[in-house]
Amino acid sequence: MALLEIHNLHAYYGNIQALKGISLNVDQGEIVTLIGSNGAGKTTTLRIISGLLKPRQGSVLLNGEDLAAYKAHQVVNQGVAMVPEGRGIFSKLTVYENLEMGAYSRNDKAEIQEDLESIFDIFPRLKERRTQVGGTLSGGEQQMLSTARALMARPSLLLMDEPSMGLAPVLIESVFESLQEINRQGTTILLVEQNAHMALQVANRGYVLQTGEIVLSDTADGLRENEMVQKAYLGID
């Protein structure tokens, strides 16, 4: 059974249809990427999975359970955490306080401390900055913090929305290396990313969205070799 199964999702913003019956799945242990241009429906898909937006039709199953009845904070408790586009950290709280907020629904203090140490191993910069106010961090450090805060919920599925946005190339490399390490430690990842080069380097599989529809799905290698993907998203003529 897939960890995440999406069946025939239709979603609207007012009278504008954002998703037109998409279906996809993510297996345990995978990194799966959604690629597509702005307005293709990538972020809408993540918002539905995380409970921030309700579809007009279709279903989202996590470990076979329909998430439709859950509100966004309850979806987190079911094992889904989202790192939003633009990071969304608590800018007036310290790094440590941000991480504590990520574990707000947990009461296993000893295990929370273990998770903090594990996160500091993945993001040593955050350990150095643990008493620093979030709003004073660099863009790359804020992306690390946003990701780390989501991990403090101990998700089985991590949703990543445009983690490379606004970052310098050297920081982008670091962010994607961190994603691979998070995945190696057992967290499944669904990645939305306009930088298709990087997304297809770290992903196992991918889906291509165009104007609310999935037009192509394949392994990451298969997508890299696809002529349409090369021309539209990889800049290869």
CSV table of C-alpha atoms in Angstrom, one decimal:
chain,number,residue,atom,x,y,z
A,1,MET,CA,0.0,0.0,0.0
A,2,ALA,CA,1.2,3.5,-0.8
A,3,LEU,CA,1.9,5.9,2.1
A,4,LEU,CA,0.0,8.6,0.2
A,5,GLU,CA,-2.7,8.1,-2.4
A,6,ILE,CA,-4.5,10.9,-4.2
A,7,HIS,CA,-7.5,10.0,-6.3
A,8,ASN,CA,-9.3,12.3,-8.8
A,9,LEU,CA,-8.7,15.6,-7.0
A,10,HIS,CA,-10.7,18.6,-8.2
A,11,ALA,CA,-10.1,22.0,-6.5
A,12,TYR,CA,-11.3,25.5,-7.1
A,13,TYR,CA,-10.5,29.0,-6.0
A,14,GLY,CA,-13.8,30.7,-6.5
A,15,ASN,CA,-14.8,29.9,-10.0
A,16,ILE,CA,-11.3,29.1,-11.2
A,17,GLN,CA,-10.5,25.4,-11.3
A,18,ALA,CA,-7.0,24.8,-10.0
A,19,LEU,CA,-6.9,21.0,-10.1
A,20,LYS,CA,-8.7,18.9,-12.8
A,21,GLY,CA,-8.9,15.4,-11.5
A,22,ILE,CA,-5.3,14.6,-10.6
A,23,SER,CA,-4.2,11.2,-9.1
A,24,LEU,CA,-0.8,10.3,-7.7
A,25,ASN,CA,0.8,8.2,-5.1
A,26,VAL,CA,3.9,8.3,-2.9
A,27,ASP,CA,5.4,5.1,-1.5
A,28,GLN,CA,7.0,4.8,1.9
A,29,GLY,CA,10.7,5.9,1.8
A,30,GLU,CA,10.5,7.8,-1.5
A,31,ILE,CA,11.2,11.3,-2.6
A,32,VAL,CA,8.6,12.2,-5.2
A,33,THR,CA,8.6,15.6,-6.9
A,34,LEU,CA,5.9,17.7,-8.6
A,35,ILE,CA,7.3,19.9,-11.3
A,36,GLY,CA,5.5,22.5,-13.4
A,37,SER,CA,5.2,26.2,-14.1
A,38,ASN,CA,3.6,28.8,-11.8
A,39,GLY,CA,-0.1,28.2,-11.6
A,40,ALA,CA,0.1,24.5,-12.5
A,41,GLY,CA,-1.5,23.4,-9.3
A,42,LYS,CA,1.6,22.2,-7.3
A,43,THR,CA,1.1,24.3,-4.2
A,44,THR,CA,-2.7,23.6,-4.3
A,45,THR,CA,-2.0,19.9,-4.2
A,46,LEU,CA,0.1,20.3,-1.0
A,47,ARG,CA,-2.4,22.6,0.6
A,48,ILE,CA,-5.1,19.9,0.1
A,49,ILE,CA,-2.9,17.2,1.5
A,50,SER,CA,-2.1,19.3,4.6
A,51,GLY,CA,-5.8,20.2,5.2
A,52,LEU,CA,-5.4,23.9,4.4
A,53,LEU,CA,-7.8,23.6,1.4
A,54,LYS,CA,-10.7,21.2,0.9
A,55,PRO,CA,-11.2,19.7,-2.6
A,56,ARG,CA,-14.5,19.8,-4.3
A,57,GLN,CA,-14.1,16.2,-5.4
A,58,GLY,CA,-11.6,13.4,-4.8
A,59,SER,CA,-9.8,11.9,-1.9
A,60,VAL,CA,-6.5,12.0,-0.1
A,61,LEU,CA,-5.5,8.8,1.8
A,62,LEU,CA,-2.6,8.4,4.2
A,63,ASN,CA,-1.8,4.8,5.0
A,64,GLY,CA,-5.3,4.0,3.6
A,65,GLU,CA,-7.1,6.5,5.8
A,66,ASP,CA,-9.1,9.4,4.3
A,67,LEU,CA,-7.9,12.7,5.6
A,68,ALA,CA,-11.0,14.6,4.5
A,69,ALA,CA,-12.5,14.7,8.1
A,70,TYR,CA,-9.4,16.2,9.6
A,71,LYS,CA,-8.6,19.9,10.1
A,72,ALA,CA,-5.0,21.1,9.3
A,73,HIS,CA,-3.7,20.8,12.8
A,74,GLN,CA,-5.2,17.3,13.0
A,75,VAL,CA,-3.5,16.3,9.8
A,76,VAL,CA,-0.2,17.1,11.4
A,77,ASN,CA,-1.1,14.6,14.2
A,78,GLN,CA,-1.8,12.0,11.5
A,79,GLY,CA,1.8,12.3,10.3
A,80,VAL,CA,1.9,15.0,7.7
A,81,ALA,CA,4.0,18.2,8.0
A,82,MET,CA,4.5,21.0,5.5
A,83,VAL,CA,7.4,23.4,4.9
A,84,PRO,CA,5.6,26.2,3.2
A,85,GLU,CA,6.8,28.4,0.4
A,86,GLY,CA,8.4,31.5,1.9
A,87,ARG,CA,9.5,29.5,5.0
A,88,GLY,CA,6.9,30.9,7.4
A,89,ILE,CA,9.0,30.8,10.6
A,90,PHE,CA,8.1,32.7,13.7
A,91,SER,CA,10.4,35.7,13.2
A,92,LYS,CA,10.2,37.0,16.7
A,93,LEU,CA,11.0,33.7,18.4
A,94,THR,CA,14.4,32.2,18.8
A,95,VAL,CA,15.6,29.2,16.7
A,96,TYR,CA,15.1,26.9,19.8
A,97,GLU,CA,11.6,28.3,20.4
A,98,ASN,CA,10.6,27.8,16.7
A,99,LEU,CA,11.7,24.2,17.1
A,100,GLU,CA,9.7,23.8,20.2
A,101,MET,CA,6.6,25.1,18.3
A,102,GLY,CA,7.1,22.3,15.8
A,103,ALA,CA,6.6,19.8,18.6
A,104,TYR,CA,3.6,21.6,20.1
A,105,SER,CA,1.3,18.5,19.8
A,106,ARG,CA,3.8,16.1,21.5
A,107,ASN,CA,4.4,15.5,25.2
A,108,ASP,CA,7.2,12.9,25.0
A,109,LYS,CA,9.9,15.2,26.4
A,110,ALA,CA,12.8,12.8,26.3
A,111,GLU,CA,12.1,11.9,22.7
A,112,ILE,CA,11.7,15.6,21.8
A,113,GLN,CA,15.1,16.2,23.1
A,114,GLU,CA,16.5,13.3,21.1
A,115,ASP,CA,14.9,14.7,18.0
A,116,LEU,CA,16.4,18.1,18.7
A,117,GLU,CA,19.9,16.6,18.8
A,118,SER,CA,19.2,14.7,15.6
A,119,ILE,CA,18.1,17.8,13.9
A,120,PHE,CA,21.2,19.7,15.1
A,121,ASP,CA,23.2,16.9,13.5
A,122,ILE,CA,21.5,17.5,10.1
A,123,PHE,CA,21.6,21.3,10.5
A,124,PRO,CA,24.6,22.2,12.7
A,125,ARG,CA,24.2,25.9,11.8
A,126,LEU,CA,20.9,25.9,13.7
A,127,LYS,CA,22.7,24.6,16.8
A,128,GLU,CA,25.1,27.5,16.5
A,129,ARG,CA,22.1,29.9,16.2
A,130,ARG,CA,19.8,28.2,18.7
A,131,THR,CA,19.4,31.4,20.8
A,132,GLN,CA,19.2,33.8,17.8
A,133,VAL,CA,15.9,35.3,16.8
A,134,GLY,CA,14.5,33.7,13.7
A,135,GLY,CA,13.9,37.0,11.8
A,136,THR,CA,17.6,37.8,11.9
A,137,LEU,CA,18.7,34.6,10.2
A,138,SER,CA,19.8,34.5,6.6
A,139,GLY,CA,17.4,33.1,3.9
A,140,GLY,CA,19.2,29.8,3.9
A,141,GLU,CA,19.2,29.5,7.6
A,142,GLN,CA,15.5,30.3,7.7
A,143,GLN,CA,14.8,27.5,5.2
A,144,MET,CA,16.8,25.1,7.4
A,145,LEU,CA,14.7,26.3,10.4
A,146,SER,CA,11.4,25.9,8.6
A,147,THR,CA,12.3,22.4,7.6
A,148,ALA,CA,13.6,21.5,11.1
A,149,ARG,CA,10.5,22.8,12.7
A,150,ALA,CA,8.3,20.6,10.5
A,151,LEU,CA,10.5,17.6,11.4
A,152,MET,CA,9.9,18.2,15.1
A,153,ALA,CA,6.3,16.9,14.5
A,154,ARG,CA,7.9,13.5,13.6
A,155,PRO,CA,6.0,13.3,10.3
A,156,SER,CA,5.9,10.2,8.2
A,157,LEU,CA,5.3,12.5,5.2
A,158,LEU,CA,7.1,15.8,4.7
A,159,LEU,CA,5.7,18.2,2.2
A,160,MET,CA,8.2,20.7,0.8
A,161,ASP,CA,7.0,23.8,-1.2
A,162,GLU,CA,9.8,25.5,-3.2
A,163,PRO,CA,12.7,25.1,-0.7
A,164,SER,CA,15.2,26.6,-3.1
A,165,MET,CA,13.2,29.8,-3.7
A,166,GLY,CA,15.3,33.0,-3.3
A,167,LEU,CA,18.5,31.1,-2.2
A,168,ALA,CA,22.0,31.4,-3.6
A,169,PRO,CA,23.2,28.4,-5.6
A,170,VAL,CA,25.6,27.2,-2.9
A,171,LEU,CA,22.8,27.2,-0.4
A,172,ILE,CA,20.5,25.4,-2.7
A,173,GLU,CA,23.0,22.5,-2.9
A,174,SER,CA,23.1,22.4,0.9
A,175,VAL,CA,19.3,22.4,1.3
A,176,PHE,CA,18.9,19.5,-1.1
A,177,GLU,CA,21.7,17.6,0.6
A,178,SER,CA,19.8,18.0,3.8
A,179,LEU,CA,16.6,16.7,2.2
A,180,GLN,CA,18.4,13.5,1.1
A,181,GLU,CA,19.7,13.0,4.6
A,182,ILE,CA,16.2,13.5,6.0
A,183,ASN,CA,15.0,10.9,3.6
A,184,ARG,CA,17.8,8.5,4.4
A,185,GLN,CA,16.7,8.7,8.1
A,186,GLY,CA,13.3,7.4,7.1
A,187,THR,CA,11.0,10.4,6.2
A,188,THR,CA,9.1,10.2,3.0
A,189,ILE,CA,9.1,13.5,1.0
A,190,LEU,CA,6.8,15.1,-1.5
A,191,LEU,CA,8.7,17.9,-3.1
A,192,VAL,CA,7.3,20.9,-5.1
A,193,GLU,CA,10.2,22.6,-6.8
A,194,GLN,CA,10.6,24.9,-9.8
A,195,ASN,CA,14.3,24.1,-10.0
A,196,ALA,CA,13.6,20.9,-11.9
A,197,HIS,CA,17.4,20.2,-12.3
A,198,MET,CA,17.8,19.8,-8.5
A,199,ALA,CA,14.4,18.2,-7.9
A,200,LEU,CA,15.1,15.4,-10.4
A,201,GLN,CA,18.6,14.9,-8.9
A,202,VAL,CA,17.2,13.9,-5.5
A,203,ALA,CA,13.8,12.4,-6.4
A,204,ASN,CA,13.0,8.8,-7.1
A,205,ARG,CA,10.0,9.7,-9.3
A,206,GLY,CA,8.1,12.7,-10.5
A,207,TYR,CA,4.9,14.1,-11.9
A,208,VAL,CA,4.6,16.9,-14.3
A,209,LEU,CA,1.6,19.3,-13.8
A,210,GLN,CA,0.3,21.6,-16.4
A,211,THR,CA,-2.8,23.8,-15.8
A,212,GLY,CA,-4.2,21.5,-13.1
A,213,GLU,CA,-3.6,18.2,-14.8
A,214,ILE,CA,-0.9,15.6,-14.6
A,215,VAL,CA,0.5,15.2,-18.1
A,216,LEU,CA,3.4,13.0,-17.4
A,217,SER,CA,4.8,10.7,-14.7
A,218,ASP,CA,8.0,8.6,-14.7
A,219,THR,CA,11.1,7.9,-12.7
A,220,ALA,CA,13.4,10.8,-12.2
A,221,ASP,CA,15.8,9.4,-14.8
A,222,GLY,CA,13.0,9.0,-17.3
A,223,LEU,CA,11.8,12.6,-16.8
A,224,ARG,CA,15.3,13.9,-17.2
A,225,GLU,CA,15.5,12.1,-20.6
A,226,ASN,CA,12.1,13.2,-21.7
A,227,GLU,CA,12.2,15.7,-24.6
A,228,MET,CA,9.2,17.7,-23.4
A,229,VAL,CA,10.7,18.0,-19.9
A,230,GLN,CA,14.1,18.9,-21.2
A,231,LYS,CA,12.6,21.8,-23.3
A,232,ALA,CA,10.0,23.1,-20.9
A,233,TYR,CA,11.8,22.7,-17.5
A,234,LEU,CA,15.5,21.9,-18.0
A,235,GLY,CA,16.4,24.5,-20.6
A,236,ILE,CA,17.6,21.9,-23.0
A,237,ASP,CA,16.7,22.5,-26.7
